[in-house]
Amino acid sequence: MTTRWLTPEEQRAWRAYVAATHLLEDAIDRQLQQDAGMPHLYYSILANLSEAPERRLRMTDLAEKTKITRSRLTYAVTRLEKDGLIRRENCRWDKRGSIAALTDEGMAVLERTAPGHVETVRTFLFDQLTDEQVEQLEEICTGIARALEGDGERPSVDEVPWLRRSSPSCS
Amino acid sequence: MTTRWLTPEEQRAWRAYVAATHLLEDAIDRQLQQDAGMPHLYYSILANLSEAPERRLRMTDLAEKTKITRSRLTYAVTRLEKDGLIRRENCRWDKRGSIAALTDEGMAVLERTAPGHVETVRTFLFDQLTDEQVEQLEEICTGIARALEGDGERPSVDEVPWLRRSSPSCS
DNA sequence: TGGTCTTGGTTCAAGTTTGAAACAAACCTA
DNA sequence: TAGGTTTGTTTCAAACTTGAACCAAGACCA
């Protein structure tokens, strides 16, 4: 089977997608770095904890929620713990487990910085979209995420039989 | 003025967006790392060069095309140069300038790995979308990118007067 | 001209991410 | 219940990113 290259429409969509996602993530990272002294991911970790029952989650659950690897999470939590925004506790039921708990200070940082963050997201994302587009975006993204999540387990790339033939193009 | 929090629809869209973009970028990075031995960004750099006249671009233009900072680009190009996929040349008109040129070997790598890359993008993105959604995605992303690009200059975050008030939520 | 400002790139240190390997506890199963 | 496998998490080294500082070389202009 020969490669199905992207159609012109797909090319355009793909490039716009790559550009938009990079630019937006950069803008959000910069804003949060300035206002909260941490990148977006770290903020997300705190935000996820703030919504969890008792403001605490097991590492694996937190990694699942934030869609990152466990090792990346370990590093991030270690940093946030040094900053006093998170506290590590060990799990009673499962001695292997480690639990990340949001501290009051962490909650305070979140409360202080949430407005700026929301405003950034609004300015650069939602202010640019019609209500209809917001819906479309959700559907599109939900579809993509579903394809990538399997049922909780990421379909490790090498399980998919990639074709290998020539000719470039497609950033 | 008090913060305009995200509506439930916006929340859903935002979360789906964050999840989808992370998962997709991760999948693409993993695939390219395995097949081409480089992350997506590096592949994009090669791809951009391959389409430029004479397969060469000035650093700043390349940074602009790939939406990354100059320092990040410098590092990436240095690595790719070590791998023999890019060659640096100096600009005749402007002695400050530095030009990145795709080597034949770089072109070959691109040709060899493009099919796998396209297939990944297709599998996880376009196969999940209807033709209509592809169009919608392009429009949405174009809008976002426009808001973030000013006219070539990024609106440095601190020029926007952020509001600062309390209450969290919004990953 | 000789300053001074801007632009194009690189450098450096500190911080982050990656993937593989290491551990330890929990879970089988014969 | 010992031995083997799986699961939860951390560790480590190598690679990458960030932002500020730096260095030329062009541009501007009194």
Short mmCIF file of C-alpha atoms (C1' of nucleotides) in Angstrom, two decimals:
data_model
loop_
_atom_site.label_atom_id
_atom_site.label_comp_id
_atom_site.label_asym_id
_atom_site.label_seq_id
_atom_site.Cartn_x
_atom_site.Cartn_y
_atom_site.Cartn_z
CA MET A 1 0.00 0.00 0.00
CA THR A 2 1.27 3.41 -0.94
CA THR A 3 1.26 6.42 1.37
CA ARG A 4 -1.85 8.52 1.42
CA TRP A 5 -0.39 12.01 1.50
CA LEU A 6 -2.31 14.87 2.98
CA THR A 7 -4.76 16.66 0.73
CA PRO A 8 -4.31 20.41 0.33
CA GLU A 9 -7.12 21.01 2.81
CA GLU A 10 -5.51 18.66 5.29
CA GLN A 11 -2.16 20.32 4.79
CA ARG A 12 -3.61 23.69 5.56
CA ALA A 13 -5.46 22.40 8.58
CA TRP A 14 -2.39 20.60 9.87
CA ARG A 15 -0.15 23.62 9.55
CA ALA A 16 -2.67 25.88 11.17
CA TYR A 17 -3.05 23.35 13.94
CA VAL A 18 0.65 23.06 14.60
CA ALA A 19 1.14 26.81 14.58
CA ALA A 20 -1.85 27.54 16.77
CA THR A 21 -1.09 24.93 19.37
CA HIS A 22 2.55 25.98 19.65
CA LEU A 23 1.76 29.64 19.89
CA LEU A 24 -1.02 29.17 22.39
CA GLU A 25 0.94 26.87 24.63
CA ASP A 26 3.85 29.27 24.55
CA ALA A 27 1.69 32.22 25.45
CA ILE A 28 0.10 30.37 28.33
CA ASP A 29 3.45 29.14 29.57
CA ARG A 30 4.87 32.64 29.52
CA GLN A 31 1.93 34.14 31.30
CA LEU A 32 1.92 31.53 34.03
CA GLN A 33 5.65 31.65 34.39
CA GLN A 34 5.43 35.36 35.03
CA ASP A 35 2.37 35.38 37.24
CA ALA A 36 2.73 32.09 39.04
CA GLY A 37 6.37 31.22 38.55
CA MET A 38 5.58 27.89 36.97
CA PRO A 39 4.80 26.47 33.54
CA HIS A 40 1.34 25.44 32.44
CA LEU A 41 1.80 21.80 33.29
CA TYR A 42 2.65 22.56 36.90
CA TYR A 43 -0.36 24.80 37.18
CA SER A 44 -2.52 22.01 35.77
CA ILE A 45 -1.21 19.66 38.38
CA LEU A 46 -2.26 22.02 41.14
CA ALA A 47 -5.61 22.64 39.46
CA ASN A 48 -6.31 18.94 39.18
CA LEU A 49 -5.48 18.41 42.81
CA SER A 50 -7.71 21.27 43.85
CA GLU A 51 -10.68 19.51 42.33
CA ALA A 52 -9.97 16.06 43.68
CA PRO A 53 -11.69 14.81 46.82
CA GLU A 54 -9.65 15.98 49.79
CA ARG A 55 -7.40 17.74 47.33
CA ARG A 56 -5.22 14.70 46.97
CA LEU A 57 -4.54 12.11 44.30
CA ARG A 58 -2.27 9.16 43.74
CA MET A 59 0.60 9.81 41.41
CA THR A 60 -0.69 7.50 38.74
CA ASP A 61 -4.14 9.06 38.75
CA LEU A 62 -2.63 12.49 38.58
CA ALA A 63 -0.44 11.43 35.68
CA GLU A 64 -3.49 10.05 33.93
CA LYS A 65 -5.45 13.24 34.45
CA THR A 66 -2.70 15.47 33.22
CA LYS A 67 -1.71 13.12 30.39
CA ILE A 68 1.94 13.01 31.25
CA THR A 69 4.43 10.29 32.03
CA ARG A 70 5.02 9.20 35.57
CA SER A 71 8.63 10.24 35.54
CA ARG A 72 7.77 13.71 34.39
CA LEU A 73 5.20 13.94 37.13
CA THR A 74 7.69 12.80 39.75
CA TYR A 75 10.01 15.60 38.79
CA ALA A 76 7.25 18.19 38.75
CA VAL A 77 5.84 17.13 42.10
CA THR A 78 9.29 17.18 43.63
CA ARG A 79 9.69 20.77 42.52
CA LEU A 80 6.24 21.80 43.70
CA GLU A 81 6.89 20.08 46.99
CA LYS A 82 10.08 22.10 47.43
CA ASP A 83 7.99 25.20 46.83
CA GLY A 84 5.61 24.05 49.53
CA LEU A 85 2.61 23.86 47.24
CA ILE A 86 2.23 20.12 47.41
CA ARG A 87 2.93 17.59 50.13
CA ARG A 88 3.65 13.92 49.52
CA GLU A 89 1.91 11.36 51.67
CA ASN A 90 2.10 7.65 51.46
CA CYS A 91 -0.84 5.54 50.66
CA ARG A 92 -2.21 3.42 53.49
CA TRP A 93 -3.87 0.73 51.43
CA ASP A 94 -1.04 0.22 49.03
CA LYS A 95 2.41 0.70 50.38
CA ARG A 96 3.81 1.17 46.92
CA GLY A 97 1.62 4.18 46.41
CA SER A 98 2.47 7.81 46.86
CA ILE A 99 -0.11 10.54 47.19
CA ALA A 100 0.22 14.17 46.22
CA ALA A 101 -1.78 16.55 48.39
CA LEU A 102 -2.34 20.22 47.67
CA THR A 103 -1.24 22.37 50.61
CA ASP A 104 -3.10 25.48 51.73
CA GLU A 105 -0.30 27.49 50.27
CA GLY A 106 -0.72 25.65 46.99
CA MET A 107 -4.42 26.40 47.05
CA ALA A 108 -3.67 30.02 47.74
CA VAL A 109 -1.32 30.28 44.79
CA LEU A 110 -3.98 28.73 42.63
CA GLU A 111 -6.61 31.17 43.79
CA ARG A 112 -4.35 34.09 43.28
CA THR A 113 -3.28 33.14 39.80
CA ALA A 114 -6.39 31.55 38.34
CA PRO A 115 -7.94 34.81 37.12
CA GLY A 116 -4.92 35.73 35.06
CA HIS A 117 -4.74 32.28 33.58
CA VAL A 118 -8.41 32.17 32.67
CA GLU A 119 -8.11 35.57 31.16
CA THR A 120 -5.23 34.43 28.98
CA VAL A 121 -7.14 31.40 27.80
CA ARG A 122 -10.13 33.56 27.10
CA THR A 123 -8.22 36.25 25.27
CA PHE A 124 -6.27 33.99 22.99
CA LEU A 125 -8.70 31.16 22.59
CA PHE A 126 -12.35 31.74 23.37
CA ASP A 127 -12.49 35.36 22.34
CA GLN A 128 -11.42 34.16 18.91
CA LEU A 129 -14.18 31.59 18.61
CA THR A 130 -17.91 31.68 18.08
CA ASP A 131 -20.07 29.57 20.36
CA GLU A 132 -20.45 27.19 17.51
CA GLN A 133 -16.73 26.87 17.09
CA VAL A 134 -16.32 26.16 20.77
CA GLU A 135 -18.60 23.20 20.32
CA GLN A 136 -16.82 22.10 17.21
CA LEU A 137 -13.49 22.33 18.96
CA GLU A 138 -14.70 20.17 21.77
CA GLU A 139 -15.97 17.49 19.44
CA ILE A 140 -12.84 17.50 17.37
CA CYS A 141 -10.58 17.27 20.38
CA THR A 142 -12.65 14.63 22.07
CA GLY A 143 -12.36 12.52 18.96
CA ILE A 144 -8.62 12.93 18.78
CA ALA A 145 -8.16 12.15 22.44
CA ARG A 146 -10.31 9.05 22.19
CA ALA A 147 -8.21 7.73 19.35
CA LEU A 148 -5.08 8.25 21.38
CA GLU A 149 -6.24 6.92 24.67
CA GLY A 150 -7.35 3.47 23.64
CA ASP A 151 -9.04 2.66 26.90
CA GLY A 152 -6.62 4.23 29.27
CA GLU A 153 -3.56 2.66 27.74
CA ARG A 154 -1.71 4.64 25.12
CA PRO A 155 -1.39 2.69 21.90
CA SER A 156 2.37 2.57 21.91
CA VAL A 157 3.36 3.83 18.53
CA ASP A 158 5.20 0.72 17.51
CA GLU A 159 2.13 -1.44 17.65
CA VAL A 160 0.86 0.32 14.58
CA PRO A 161 2.27 -1.09 11.35
CA TRP A 162 3.76 2.00 9.71
CA LEU A 163 4.24 2.03 6.03
CA ARG A 164 7.60 3.07 4.74
CA ARG A 165 7.90 4.68 1.34
CA SER A 166 9.34 7.84 -0.15
CA SER A 167 8.62 11.55 -0.77
CA PRO A 168 8.56 14.25 1.94
CA SER A 169 6.24 17.17 2.70
CA CYS A 170 4.05 17.66 5.78
CA SER A 171 5.73 19.62 8.54
CA MET B 1 -13.88 44.23 36.64
CA THR B 2 -14.39 40.72 37.87
CA THR B 3 -13.02 37.60 36.18
CA ARG B 4 -15.15 36.00 33.54
CA TRP B 5 -14.74 32.33 34.37
CA LEU B 6 -15.15 29.71 31.72
CA THR B 7 -18.65 28.47 31.02
CA PRO B 8 -19.26 24.74 31.31
CA GLU B 9 -19.05 24.40 27.54
CA GLU B 10 -15.79 26.29 27.49
CA GLN B 11 -14.43 24.18 30.31
CA ARG B 12 -15.22 21.03 28.43
CA ALA B 13 -13.72 22.36 25.24
CA TRP B 14 -10.60 23.56 27.03
CA ARG B 15 -9.99 20.26 28.74
CA ALA B 16 -10.55 18.30 25.61
CA TYR B 17 -8.20 20.65 23.82
CA VAL B 18 -5.43 20.33 26.35
CA ALA B 19 -5.74 16.55 26.49
CA ALA B 20 -5.88 16.12 22.73
CA THR B 21 -2.97 18.40 21.95
CA HIS B 22 -0.75 16.78 24.57
CA LEU B 23 -1.59 13.26 23.51
CA LEU B 24 -1.20 13.96 19.84
CA GLU B 25 2.08 15.78 20.20
CA ASP B 26 3.39 12.98 22.37
CA ALA B 27 2.37 10.33 19.89
CA ILE B 28 3.98 12.18 17.03
CA ASP B 29 7.14 12.80 19.01
CA ARG B 30 7.40 9.14 19.92
CA GLN B 31 6.84 7.97 16.38
CA LEU B 32 9.39 10.33 14.92
CA GLN B 33 11.87 9.64 17.65
CA GLN B 34 11.69 5.96 16.80
CA ASP B 35 11.61 6.22 13.05
CA ALA B 36 13.75 9.27 12.45
CA GLY B 37 15.65 9.62 15.69
CA MET B 38 14.46 13.14 16.28
CA PRO B 39 11.51 14.94 17.85
CA HIS B 40 8.73 16.54 15.87
CA LEU B 41 10.22 20.00 15.98
CA TYR B 42 13.46 18.85 14.40
CA TYR B 43 11.57 17.07 11.70
CA SER B 44 9.60 20.25 11.04
CA ILE B 45 12.80 22.19 10.66
CA LEU B 46 13.97 19.80 7.98
CA ALA B 47 10.57 19.82 6.31
CA ASN B 48 10.49 23.59 6.21
CA LEU B 49 13.92 23.72 4.68
CA SER B 50 12.98 21.15 2.06
CA GLU B 51 10.27 23.44 0.77
CA ALA B 52 12.29 26.63 0.76
CA PRO B 53 13.92 27.88 -2.42
CA GLU B 54 17.30 26.17 -2.73
CA ARG B 55 16.43 24.31 0.44
CA ARG B 56 17.92 27.00 2.59
CA LEU B 57 16.61 29.67 4.95
CA ARG B 58 18.00 32.26 7.27
CA MET B 59 17.78 31.38 10.92
CA THR B 60 15.28 34.06 11.72
CA ASP B 61 12.97 33.06 8.90
CA LEU B 62 13.21 29.46 9.94
CA ALA B 63 12.40 30.41 13.50
CA GLU B 64 9.42 32.37 12.28
CA LYS B 65 8.14 29.46 10.18
CA THR B 66 8.48 26.95 12.96
CA LYS B 67 7.21 29.34 15.63
CA ILE B 68 10.09 28.86 17.98
CA THR B 69 12.62 31.10 19.66
CA ARG B 70 15.96 31.80 18.06
CA SER B 71 17.90 30.20 20.85
CA ARG B 72 15.93 27.02 20.60
CA LEU B 73 16.52 26.98 16.89
CA THR B 74 20.24 27.53 17.32
CA TYR B 75 20.43 24.49 19.54
CA ALA B 76 18.36 22.36 17.19
CA VAL B 77 20.31 23.34 14.12
CA THR B 78 23.56 22.65 15.89
CA ARG B 79 22.39 19.14 16.62
CA LEU B 80 21.10 18.55 13.11
CA GLU B 81 24.35 19.89 11.74
CA LYS B 82 26.27 17.41 13.83
CA ASP B 83 24.09 14.70 12.34
CA GLY B 84 24.96 15.97 8.90
CA LEU B 85 21.39 16.77 7.95
CA ILE B 86 21.90 20.52 7.82
CA ARG B 87 24.85 22.70 6.88
CA ARG B 88 25.35 26.25 8.08
CA GLU B 89 26.40 28.85 5.57
CA ASN B 90 26.92 32.52 6.06
CA CYS B 91 24.85 35.08 4.37
CA ARG B 92 26.57 37.15 1.73
CA TRP B 93 24.37 40.23 1.88
CA ASP B 94 24.26 40.51 5.61
CA LYS B 95 27.34 39.44 7.45
CA ARG B 96 25.39 38.98 10.64
CA GLY B 97 23.22 36.40 9.00
CA SER B 98 23.50 32.65 9.17
CA ILE B 99 21.79 30.32 6.77
CA ALA B 100 20.65 26.78 7.37
CA ALA B 101 20.79 24.56 4.30
CA LEU B 102 19.35 21.09 4.05
CA THR B 103 21.98 18.58 2.95
CA ASP B 104 21.29 15.70 0.60
CA GLU B 105 21.50 13.41 3.55
CA GLY B 106 18.94 15.54 5.35
CA MET B 107 16.68 15.35 2.35
CA ALA B 108 17.10 11.61 2.26
CA VAL B 109 16.14 11.23 5.89
CA LEU B 110 13.09 13.32 5.23
CA GLU B 111 12.08 11.21 2.27
CA ARG B 112 12.58 8.03 4.15
CA THR B 113 10.60 9.08 7.18
CA ALA B 114 7.84 11.21 5.72
CA PRO B 115 5.46 8.34 5.01
CA GLY B 116 5.50 7.13 8.58
CA HIS B 117 4.96 10.62 9.86
CA VAL B 118 2.07 11.34 7.54
CA GLU B 119 0.54 8.06 8.47
CA THR B 120 0.70 8.94 12.15
CA VAL B 121 -0.90 12.28 11.56
CA ARG B 122 -3.56 10.66 9.47
CA THR B 123 -4.28 7.87 11.89
CA PHE B 124 -4.58 9.98 14.98
CA LEU B 125 -5.92 13.17 13.51
CA PHE B 126 -7.56 13.09 10.11
CA ASP B 127 -9.01 9.62 10.36
CA GLN B 128 -10.89 10.90 13.37
CA LEU B 129 -12.36 13.88 11.57
CA THR B 130 -15.02 14.38 8.93
CA ASP B 131 -14.20 16.63 5.98
CA GLU B 132 -16.31 19.25 7.61
CA GLN B 133 -14.38 19.02 10.82
CA VAL B 134 -11.12 19.40 8.96
CA GLU B 135 -12.39 22.69 7.64
CA GLN B 136 -13.62 23.74 11.04
CA LEU B 137 -10.29 22.87 12.59
CA GLU B 138 -8.45 24.96 10.09
CA GLU B 139 -10.64 27.98 10.70
CA ILE B 140 -10.41 27.64 14.43
CA CYS B 141 -6.66 27.31 14.40
CA THR B 142 -6.15 30.10 11.93
CA GLY B 143 -8.12 32.37 14.22
CA ILE B 144 -6.11 31.41 17.26
CA ALA B 145 -2.82 31.83 15.45
CA ARG B 146 -3.82 35.23 14.15
CA ALA B 147 -4.61 36.43 17.64
CA LEU B 148 -1.23 35.28 18.82
CA GLU B 149 0.91 36.51 16.02
CA GLY B 150 0.10 40.18 16.05
CA ASP B 151 1.75 40.94 12.75
CA GLY B 152 4.80 38.83 13.11
CA GLU B 153 5.65 40.08 16.56
CA ARG B 154 4.36 38.08 19.47
CA PRO B 155 2.28 40.22 21.80
CA SER B 156 4.53 39.78 24.78
CA VAL B 157 2.24 38.65 27.52
CA ASP B 158 2.94 41.53 29.84
CA GLU B 159 1.52 44.09 27.48
CA VAL B 160 -1.91 42.75 28.21
CA PRO B 161 -3.43 44.16 31.39
CA TRP B 162 -4.27 41.01 33.33
CA LEU B 163 -6.90 41.14 35.98
CA ARG B 164 -6.06 39.68 39.33
CA ARG B 165 -8.78 38.27 41.53
CA SER B 166 -9.60 35.03 43.31
CA SER B 167 -11.11 31.52 42.84
CA PRO B 168 -9.41 28.71 40.93
CA SER B 169 -10.59 26.08 38.43
CA CYS B 170 -9.54 25.70 34.82
CA SER B 171 -6.65 23.34 34.33
"C1'" DT C 1 32.33 60.63 10.83
"C1'" DG C 2 31.24 58.95 15.35
"C1'" DG C 3 27.81 57.80 18.46
"C1'" DT C 4 23.62 55.16 19.36
"C1'" DC C 5 19.95 52.12 18.46
"C1'" DT C 6 18.32 47.90 16.31
"C1'" DT C 7 18.76 43.40 14.41
"C1'" DG C 8 20.55 38.53 13.74
"C1'" DG C 9 22.62 35.02 16.13
"C1'" DT C 10 24.93 32.59 19.71
"C1'" DT C 11 26.16 31.39 24.48
"C1'" DC C 12 25.47 30.11 29.11
"C1'" DA C 13 23.36 28.39 33.33
"C1'" DA C 14 19.34 26.76 35.26
"C1'" DG C 15 15.34 24.16 34.63
"C1'" DT C 16 12.68 20.53 32.34
"C1'" DT C 17 11.76 16.26 29.70
"C1'" DT C 18 12.82 11.67 28.11
"C1'" DG C 19 13.23 6.69 28.26
"C1'" DA C 20 15.36 3.08 30.23
"C1'" DA C 21 16.68 0.87 34.36
"C1'" DA C 22 16.09 0.04 39.22
"C1'" DC C 23 13.25 -0.97 43.29
"C1'" DA C 24 9.88 -2.48 46.14
"C1'" DA C 25 5.40 -3.93 47.20
"C1'" DA C 26 1.38 -6.53 45.61
"C1'" DC C 27 -0.43 -10.18 43.13
"C1'" DC C 28 -0.65 -14.58 41.15
"C1'" DT C 29 -0.22 -19.63 40.81
"C1'" DA C 30 1.47 -24.03 41.15
"C1'" DT D 1 4.30 -20.24 50.27
"C1'" DA D 2 8.16 -19.73 47.17
"C1'" DG D 3 8.96 -17.96 42.70
"C1'" DG D 4 7.61 -15.22 39.00
"C1'" DT D 5 5.04 -11.47 37.16
"C1'" DT D 6 2.81 -7.13 37.34
"C1'" DT D 7 2.15 -2.52 39.22
"C1'" DG D 8 3.52 2.06 41.35
"C1'" DT D 9 7.07 5.03 41.72
"C1'" DT D 10 11.64 6.87 41.63
"C1'" DT D 11 16.32 7.48 39.74
"C1'" DC D 12 19.72 8.54 36.42
"C1'" DA D 13 22.06 10.32 32.36
"C1'" DA D 14 21.39 12.37 28.17
"C1'" DA D 15 18.82 15.51 25.50
"C1'" DC D 16 16.16 19.61 25.14
"C1'" DT D 17 14.20 24.36 26.42
"C1'" DT D 18 14.27 28.84 28.51
"C1'" DG D 19 15.49 33.61 29.16
"C1'" DA D 20 18.82 36.67 29.94
"C1'" DA D 21 23.24 38.32 28.57
"C1'" DC D 22 26.39 39.02 24.94
"C1'" DC D 23 28.59 40.11 20.47
"C1'" DA D 24 28.74 41.57 15.94
"C1'" DA D 25 27.15 44.03 12.08
"C1'" DG D 26 23.69 46.99 9.93
"C1'" DA D 27 20.98 51.44 10.31
"C1'" DC D 28 20.12 55.88 11.65
"C1'" DC D 29 21.28 60.57 12.37
"C1'" DA D 30 23.30 64.80 14.41
#
